[in-house]
CSV table of N, CA and C in Angstrom, one decimal:
chain,number,residue,atom,x,y,z
A,36,UNK,N,3.7,13.6,34.1
A,36,UNK,CA,3.6,12.9,32.8
A,36,UNK,C,3.4,11.4,33.0
A,37,UNK,N,2.5,10.9,32.2
A,37,UNK,CA,2.2,9.4,32.3
A,37,UNK,C,3.4,8.6,31.7
A,38,UNK,N,3.8,7.5,32.4
A,38,UNK,CA,4.8,6.7,31.9
A,38,UNK,C,4.3,5.2,32.0
A,39,UNK,N,4.5,4.5,30.9
A,39,UNK,CA,4.1,3.0,30.9
A,39,UNK,C,4.7,2.3,32.0
A,40,UNK,N,3.9,1.4,32.6
A,40,UNK,CA,4.3,0.6,33.8
A,40,UNK,C,5.1,-0.6,33.2
A,41,UNK,N,4.7,-1.1,32.1
A,41,UNK,CA,5.4,-2.3,31.5
A,41,UNK,C,5.8,-2.1,30.1
A,42,UNK,N,6.8,-2.8,29.6
A,42,UNK,CA,7.2,-2.7,28.2
A,42,UNK,C,6.2,-3.3,27.3
A,43,UNK,N,5.9,-2.6,26.1
A,43,UNK,CA,5.1,-3.3,25.1
A,43,UNK,C,5.8,-4.5,24.4
A,44,UNK,N,4.9,-5.6,24.2
A,44,UNK,CA,5.6,-6.7,23.6
A,44,UNK,C,5.7,-6.5,22.1
A,45,UNK,N,6.6,-7.3,21.5
A,45,UNK,CA,6.8,-7.2,20.1
A,45,UNK,C,5.6,-7.5,19.3
A,46,UNK,N,4.8,-8.4,19.8
A,46,UNK,CA,3.5,-8.8,19.0
A,46,UNK,C,2.5,-7.6,19.0
A,47,UNK,N,2.5,-6.9,20.1
A,47,UNK,CA,1.5,-5.7,20.3
A,47,UNK,C,2.1,-4.6,19.3
A,48,UNK,N,3.3,-4.4,19.3
A,48,UNK,CA,3.9,-3.3,18.5
A,48,UNK,C,3.7,-3.7,17.0
A,49,UNK,N,3.9,-4.9,16.6
A,49,UNK,CA,3.7,-5.4,15.3
A,49,UNK,C,2.2,-5.3,14.8
A,50,UNK,N,1.3,-5.6,15.7
A,50,UNK,CA,-0.1,-5.5,15.4
A,50,UNK,C,-0.5,-4.0,15.1
A,51,UNK,N,0.1,-3.2,16.0
A,51,UNK,CA,-0.2,-1.7,15.7
A,51,UNK,C,0.3,-1.3,14.4
A,52,UNK,N,1.4,-1.7,14.0
A,52,UNK,CA,2.1,-1.2,12.7
A,52,UNK,C,1.7,-2.1,11.5
A,53,UNK,N,0.7,-3.0,11.7
A,53,UNK,CA,0.4,-3.8,10.5
A,53,UNK,C,-0.2,-3.0,9.4
A,54,UNK,N,-0.8,-1.9,9.6
A,54,UNK,CA,-1.4,-1.0,8.6
A,54,UNK,C,-0.5,0.1,8.1
A,55,UNK,N,0.7,0.1,8.5
A,55,UNK,CA,1.7,1.1,8.1
A,55,UNK,C,2.5,0.9,6.8
A,56,UNK,N,2.3,-0.3,6.2
A,56,UNK,CA,3.2,-0.7,5.1
A,56,UNK,C,2.7,0.1,3.9
A,57,UNK,N,3.6,0.5,2.9
A,57,UNK,CA,3.3,1.2,1.7
A,57,UNK,C,2.6,0.1,0.7
A,58,UNK,N,1.5,0.6,0.1
A,58,UNK,CA,0.9,-0.3,-0.8
A,58,UNK,C,1.3,0.2,-2.3
A,59,UNK,N,1.4,-0.7,-3.2
A,59,UNK,CA,1.8,-0.4,-4.6
A,59,UNK,C,0.8,0.5,-5.2
A,60,UNK,N,1.2,1.4,-6.2
A,60,UNK,CA,0.3,2.3,-6.9
A,60,UNK,C,-0.6,1.5,-7.8
A,61,UNK,N,-1.9,1.8,-7.8
A,61,UNK,CA,-2.8,1.2,-8.6
A,61,UNK,C,-2.9,1.9,-9.9
A,62,UNK,N,-2.7,1.2,-11.0
A,62,UNK,CA,-2.8,1.7,-12.4
A,62,UNK,C,-3.9,1.2,-13.1
A,63,UNK,N,-4.5,2.0,-14.0
A,63,UNK,CA,-5.5,1.6,-15.0
A,63,UNK,C,-4.8,1.7,-16.4
A,64,UNK,N,-5.4,1.1,-17.3
A,64,UNK,CA,-4.8,1.1,-18.7
A,64,UNK,C,-5.8,2.0,-19.6
A,65,UNK,N,-5.1,2.9,-20.4
A,65,UNK,CA,-5.8,3.8,-21.3
A,65,UNK,C,-6.5,2.9,-22.4
A,66,UNK,N,-7.7,3.1,-22.6
A,66,UNK,CA,-8.4,2.4,-23.6
A,66,UNK,C,-8.0,2.7,-25.1
A,67,UNK,N,-7.4,3.9,-25.3
A,67,UNK,CA,-7.0,4.3,-26.5
A,67,UNK,C,-5.6,3.7,-27.0
A,68,UNK,N,-4.6,3.8,-26.0
A,68,UNK,CA,-3.3,3.4,-26.4
A,68,UNK,C,-2.7,2.3,-25.5
A,69,UNK,N,-3.4,1.9,-24.5
A,69,UNK,CA,-3.1,0.8,-23.6
A,69,UNK,C,-1.8,1.1,-22.8
A,70,UNK,N,-1.6,2.5,-22.5
A,70,UNK,CA,-0.5,2.9,-21.6
A,70,UNK,C,-1.0,2.8,-20.1
A,71,UNK,N,-0.1,2.4,-19.2
A,71,UNK,CA,-0.5,2.5,-17.7
A,71,UNK,C,-0.7,3.9,-17.3
A,72,UNK,N,-1.8,4.2,-16.7
A,72,UNK,CA,-2.0,5.6,-16.3
A,72,UNK,C,-2.7,5.5,-14.9
A,73,UNK,N,-2.3,6.5,-14.1
A,73,UNK,CA,-3.0,6.7,-12.7
A,73,UNK,C,-4.5,6.9,-13.0
A,74,UNK,N,-5.3,6.4,-12.0
A,74,UNK,CA,-6.8,6.7,-12.2
A,74,UNK,C,-7.2,8.2,-12.1
A,75,UNK,N,-8.1,8.7,-12.9
A,75,UNK,CA,-8.6,10.0,-12.8
A,75,UNK,C,-7.6,11.0,-13.3
A,76,UNK,N,-6.7,10.5,-14.2
A,76,UNK,CA,-5.6,11.4,-14.8
A,76,UNK,C,-5.7,11.3,-16.3
A,77,UNK,N,-5.3,12.5,-17.0
A,77,UNK,CA,-5.4,12.4,-18.4
A,77,UNK,C,-4.2,11.6,-18.9
A,78,UNK,N,-4.4,10.7,-20.0
A,78,UNK,CA,-3.2,10.0,-20.4
A,78,UNK,C,-2.1,10.9,-21.1
A,79,UNK,N,-0.9,10.7,-20.5
A,79,UNK,CA,0.1,11.6,-21.1
A,79,UNK,C,0.6,11.3,-22.6
A,80,UNK,N,0.3,10.0,-23.0
A,80,UNK,CA,0.7,9.6,-24.3
A,80,UNK,C,-0.3,10.1,-25.4
A,81,UNK,N,-1.5,9.9,-25.1
A,81,UNK,CA,-2.6,10.2,-26.3
A,81,UNK,C,-3.4,11.4,-25.9
A,82,UNK,N,-3.5,11.9,-24.7
A,82,UNK,CA,-4.3,13.0,-24.2
A,82,UNK,C,-5.8,12.8,-24.1
A,83,UNK,N,-6.2,11.4,-23.9
A,83,UNK,CA,-7.6,11.1,-23.7
A,83,UNK,C,-7.9,11.0,-22.2
A,84,UNK,N,-9.2,11.4,-21.8
A,84,UNK,CA,-9.6,11.2,-20.5
A,84,UNK,C,-11.1,10.9,-20.7
A,85,UNK,N,-11.5,9.7,-20.1
A,85,UNK,CA,-13.0,9.2,-20.0
A,85,UNK,C,-13.5,9.3,-21.5
A,86,UNK,N,-12.8,8.8,-22.4
A,86,UNK,CA,-13.2,8.5,-23.8
A,86,UNK,C,-13.2,9.7,-24.6
A,87,UNK,N,-12.8,10.9,-24.2
A,87,UNK,CA,-12.7,12.0,-25.2
A,87,UNK,C,-11.4,12.8,-25.1
A,88,UNK,N,-11.0,13.4,-26.1
A,88,UNK,CA,-9.6,14.1,-26.2
A,88,UNK,C,-9.8,15.4,-25.5
A,89,UNK,N,-9.0,15.5,-24.5
A,89,UNK,CA,-9.0,16.8,-23.7
A,89,UNK,C,-7.7,17.5,-23.7
A,90,UNK,N,-6.6,16.9,-24.1
A,90,UNK,CA,-5.4,17.5,-24.2
A,90,UNK,C,-4.4,16.9,-25.2
A,91,UNK,N,-3.6,17.9,-25.6
A,91,UNK,CA,-2.7,17.4,-26.6
A,91,UNK,C,-1.5,16.6,-25.9
A,92,UNK,N,-1.0,15.5,-26.4
A,92,UNK,CA,0.0,14.8,-25.8
A,92,UNK,C,1.3,15.6,-25.8
A,93,UNK,N,2.1,15.4,-24.8
A,93,UNK,CA,3.4,16.1,-24.6
A,93,UNK,C,4.4,15.5,-25.5
A,94,UNK,N,5.0,16.4,-26.3
A,94,UNK,CA,6.2,15.9,-27.1
A,94,UNK,C,7.4,16.1,-26.4
A,95,UNK,N,8.2,15.0,-26.5
A,95,UNK,CA,9.6,15.1,-25.9
A,95,UNK,C,10.5,15.7,-26.8
A,96,UNK,N,11.4,16.5,-26.3
A,96,UNK,CA,12.4,17.3,-27.0
A,96,UNK,C,13.5,16.3,-27.3
A,97,UNK,N,14.2,16.4,-28.5
A,97,UNK,CA,15.3,15.5,-28.8
A,97,UNK,C,16.5,16.3,-28.4
A,98,UNK,N,17.4,15.7,-27.8
A,98,UNK,CA,18.7,16.2,-27.5
A,98,UNK,C,19.7,16.2,-28.7
A,99,UNK,N,20.3,17.4,-28.7
A,99,UNK,CA,21.3,17.6,-29.9
A,99,UNK,C,22.5,16.7,-29.7
A,100,UNK,N,22.7,15.9,-30.7
A,100,UNK,CA,23.9,15.0,-30.7
A,100,UNK,C,25.3,15.7,-30.8
A,101,UNK,N,26.2,15.3,-30.0
A,101,UNK,CA,27.5,15.8,-30.0
A,101,UNK,C,27.7,17.1,-29.2
A,102,UNK,N,26.8,17.8,-28.8
A,102,UNK,CA,26.9,19.0,-27.9
A,102,UNK,C,27.1,18.5,-26.5
A,103,UNK,N,27.9,19.3,-25.7
A,103,UNK,CA,28.1,19.0,-24.3
A,103,UNK,C,27.6,20.1,-23.4
């Protein structure tokens, strides 16, 4: 099995790992309701995609007060 003859320097290791950092998610804004939405995804708030209504928005269920 091949074994390295010399230890890799910190600069060489860092150069190799320069592209491994996580990038922040890129959001677009819905033109109908201005909600931040991932690209190529139906808006969860208003149900619009590419200028037309394709889905009904998801309604959140209210929790019953006082029940455990």
